[in-house]
Amino acid sequence: MSTLRLILGDQLNSQHSWYNTVSNKTTYCMFEMRQETDYVKHHIQKVVGFFAAMQEFSRQLISDGHKVIYLTIDDSSNHQCLEKNLKSVIDSLNISKLEYQSPDEYRLDYQLKNICKTLSISSKQVDSEHFYTNRNQLSEFFKGKKQFLMERFYRDMRKKHHILMNGEQPEGGEWNYDKSNRNKWKGSPGIPPFINFKNNVDSILKSINNCNIDTIGRFDGSTLTYPINRKQSLEQLEYFNQNLLVHFGDYQDALHNDEVYLFHSRLSFAMNLKIISPKEVVSSVLDFYRLNNDEITISQVEGFIRQVIGWREYMRGMYWAHMPEYKKLNTLSNQNQIPEFFWTGETQMNCLSKTINNSLDNAYAHHIQRLMVTGNYLLLTQTNPDEVDNWYLGIYIDALEWVQLPNTRGMSQFADGGLIATKPYVSSGS
């Protein structure tokens, strides 16, 4: 029996059990597709980053002895559509079984299930082996409850996985050190320069340009700074532990005109493509903290871990608990268009100008810039949440719908009527 295994662009998990065995009866397939570059207008660095990471992963699989079919965006045999590409490979290799990892976007999950119904061969869906939770765990946890409070879920995650716990009580006596995570950064302590991995992407840029893919944002030069493979991602994690964790919690909400990343980890892109897992990130941070707790306070570590096992897992759970209806929610009936300056950064409003230009330059902004600056402005000006979703999903290199949608439509725009946020951020005096 010959098996074809599909790998999506955000499923670059080299630790998956799929790869434990090398078999000449198993072929892996990966496709760069217009289907994915065109469903929303993406930042040029996001398209480049995905293709670069996918190509790195393909090369690693081949190096490990696996059989791989990889179609670049400009390959003449690329149908630019998942269904046609799959059926073409299945026919050409006389495949008898299709296997795929559970997609994290409803759109792709729906598409693959429909594709499998039309195939004359058997198919099997397996877990991506990445998250702490499964798709339905959060909805089961909140079953019968009126509110889906993240704090309750986060505390349960801490207990269940024995993270920062003393028996049944939180280590340090507090569950949440958020009040210690709001300091302003005024130039001190110094911020080490981030690692620039200088990944050469000349050929990818050329292919994107030759295919006339419509993108947003800016990209100066031909090297991508973000980690695109496992070696670089582990190096980035170690760099975060050694240089940034010591002050992360204190300044995780800080804004500064001259600093893009402050003490943030720059791991979200690698994590969301599954190059590195949340469990190994949390374990690494905890191990480093245990060895250096004379220098690093618990508020730094808890502030980071809360984002990973609390917020990140909660957002994914809320996404699967409420899709596909969630994507259509517009409780406040906001209908205005997103302002033109969100695509250019040309505005005299300083906070917006800094945040938007930072996003256009780096395909990045941290959570306060996303929620409190651009998000609050778009809600105050009653912008249609469909347009807000498309902007956020397109402009950030780490944006995938499972994490972007509940953040944008829920936390940022209150379009879900309070499923995620207890009140709109703009209703707060601060």
PDB file of N, CA, C and O in Angstrom, residues 1 11 54-55 66 95 102 139 206 213 261 274 298 356 367 375 377 381 385 405 411:
ATOM      1  N   MET A   1       0.848  -1.202   0.000  1.00  0.00           N
ATOM      2  CA  MET A   1       0.000   0.000   0.000  1.00  0.00           C
ATOM      3  C   MET A   1       0.880   1.246   0.000  1.00  0.00           C
ATOM      4  O   MET A   1       1.783   1.378   0.819  1.00  0.00           O
ATOM      5  N   GLN A  11       2.579  23.259   9.420  1.00  0.00           N
ATOM      6  CA  GLN A  11       2.720  21.956  10.086  1.00  0.00           C
ATOM      7  C   GLN A  11       4.155  21.432   9.973  1.00  0.00           C
ATOM      8  O   GLN A  11       4.388  20.283   9.621  1.00  0.00           O
ATOM      9  N   MET A  54       8.986  26.365   4.740  1.00  0.00           N
ATOM     10  CA  MET A  54       8.518  25.142   4.085  1.00  0.00           C
ATOM     11  C   MET A  54       9.641  24.476   3.297  1.00  0.00           C
ATOM     12  O   MET A  54       9.819  23.251   3.351  1.00  0.00           O
ATOM     13  N   GLN A  55      10.412  25.277   2.574  1.00  0.00           N
ATOM     14  CA  GLN A  55      11.511  24.718   1.785  1.00  0.00           C
ATOM     15  C   GLN A  55      12.601  24.132   2.686  1.00  0.00           C
ATOM     16  O   GLN A  55      13.173  23.082   2.380  1.00  0.00           O
ATOM     17  N   HIS A  66      13.429  10.674   3.755  1.00  0.00           N
ATOM     18  CA  HIS A  66      12.016  10.592   3.360  1.00  0.00           C
ATOM     19  C   HIS A  66      11.832  10.995   1.894  1.00  0.00           C
ATOM     20  O   HIS A  66      12.607  11.794   1.354  1.00  0.00           O
ATOM     21  N   ILE A  95      -1.384   6.312  -5.650  1.00  0.00           N
ATOM     22  CA  ILE A  95      -1.517   6.310  -4.191  1.00  0.00           C
ATOM     23  C   ILE A  95      -2.777   5.554  -3.777  1.00  0.00           C
ATOM     24  O   ILE A  95      -3.823   5.670  -4.415  1.00  0.00           O
ATOM     25  N   SER A 102      -4.465  17.265  11.332  1.00  0.00           N
ATOM     26  CA  SER A 102      -5.616  18.147  11.523  1.00  0.00           C
ATOM     27  C   SER A 102      -5.228  19.596  11.269  1.00  0.00           C
ATOM     28  O   SER A 102      -4.347  20.134  11.949  1.00  0.00           O
ATOM     29  N   SER A 139     -14.043  23.824  25.132  1.00  0.00           N
ATOM     30  CA  SER A 139     -15.511  23.837  25.162  1.00  0.00           C
ATOM     31  C   SER A 139     -16.040  22.837  26.184  1.00  0.00           C
ATOM     32  O   SER A 139     -17.065  23.083  26.836  1.00  0.00           O
ATOM     33  N   LYS A 206      12.171  36.352  -6.013  1.00  0.00           N
ATOM     34  CA  LYS A 206      12.095  36.358  -7.474  1.00  0.00           C
ATOM     35  C   LYS A 206      10.868  35.595  -7.955  1.00  0.00           C
ATOM     36  O   LYS A 206      10.142  36.058  -8.845  1.00  0.00           O
ATOM     37  N   ILE A 213       2.316  38.030  -7.364  1.00  0.00           N
ATOM     38  CA  ILE A 213       1.515  37.894  -6.145  1.00  0.00           C
ATOM     39  C   ILE A 213       1.379  39.259  -5.488  1.00  0.00           C
ATOM     40  O   ILE A 213       2.370  39.954  -5.265  1.00  0.00           O
ATOM     41  N   TYR A 261      11.114  45.288  19.269  1.00  0.00           N
ATOM     42  CA  TYR A 261      10.836  44.015  19.940  1.00  0.00           C
ATOM     43  C   TYR A 261      10.941  44.077  21.458  1.00  0.00           C
ATOM     44  O   TYR A 261      10.436  43.180  22.135  1.00  0.00           O
ATOM     45  N   LYS A 274       4.732  25.555  13.905  1.00  0.00           N
ATOM     46  CA  LYS A 274       5.000  24.296  14.606  1.00  0.00           C
ATOM     47  C   LYS A 274       6.447  23.820  14.461  1.00  0.00           C
ATOM     48  O   LYS A 274       6.756  22.633  14.664  1.00  0.00           O
ATOM     49  N   ILE A 298       9.783  35.448  39.588  1.00  0.00           N
ATOM     50  CA  ILE A 298       8.682  34.629  39.081  1.00  0.00           C
ATOM     51  C   ILE A 298       7.739  35.424  38.186  1.00  0.00           C
ATOM     52  O   ILE A 298       7.113  34.879  37.276  1.00  0.00           O
ATOM     53  N   ILE A 356       1.719  51.219  12.942  1.00  0.00           N
ATOM     54  CA  ILE A 356       1.440  50.749  11.589  1.00  0.00           C
ATOM     55  C   ILE A 356       2.719  50.657  10.766  1.00  0.00           C
ATOM     56  O   ILE A 356       2.944  49.671  10.044  1.00  0.00           O
ATOM     57  N   HIS A 367       1.480  42.615  21.441  1.00  0.00           N
ATOM     58  CA  HIS A 367       0.041  42.544  21.716  1.00  0.00           C
ATOM     59  C   HIS A 367      -0.572  43.890  22.100  1.00  0.00           C
ATOM     60  O   HIS A 367      -1.723  44.151  21.757  1.00  0.00           O
ATOM     61  N   GLY A 375      -6.155  48.406  17.362  1.00  0.00           N
ATOM     62  CA  GLY A 375      -7.447  47.795  17.675  1.00  0.00           C
ATOM     63  C   GLY A 375      -8.446  48.787  18.236  1.00  0.00           C
ATOM     64  O   GLY A 375      -9.603  48.841  17.802  1.00  0.00           O
ATOM     65  N   TYR A 377      -8.449  52.050  17.968  1.00  0.00           N
ATOM     66  CA  TYR A 377      -8.817  53.049  16.962  1.00  0.00           C
ATOM     67  C   TYR A 377      -9.879  52.497  16.016  1.00  0.00           C
ATOM     68  O   TYR A 377     -10.871  53.174  15.698  1.00  0.00           O
ATOM     69  N   THR A 381     -13.749  53.916  15.631  1.00  0.00           N
ATOM     70  CA  THR A 381     -14.223  54.441  14.339  1.00  0.00           C
ATOM     71  C   THR A 381     -15.199  53.489  13.658  1.00  0.00           C
ATOM     72  O   THR A 381     -15.519  53.651  12.487  1.00  0.00           O
ATOM     73  N   PRO A 385     -15.718  44.605  11.153  1.00  0.00           N
ATOM     74  CA  PRO A 385     -14.754  43.605  11.630  1.00  0.00           C
ATOM     75  C   PRO A 385     -14.219  42.691  10.527  1.00  0.00           C
ATOM     76  O   PRO A 385     -13.129  42.130  10.668  1.00  0.00           O
ATOM     77  N   LEU A 405      -8.281  35.450  14.563  1.00  0.00           N
ATOM     78  CA  LEU A 405      -9.711  35.770  14.556  1.00  0.00           C
ATOM     79  C   LEU A 405     -10.291  36.034  15.947  1.00  0.00           C
ATOM     80  O   LEU A 405     -10.926  37.070  16.167  1.00  0.00           O
ATOM     81  N   MET A 411     -11.316  39.972  21.371  1.00  0.00           N
ATOM     82  CA  MET A 411     -10.641  40.871  22.311  1.00  0.00           C
ATOM     83  C   MET A 411     -10.569  42.298  21.795  1.00  0.00           C
ATOM     84  O   MET A 411     -10.800  43.253  22.531  1.00  0.00           O
TER      85      MET A 411
END
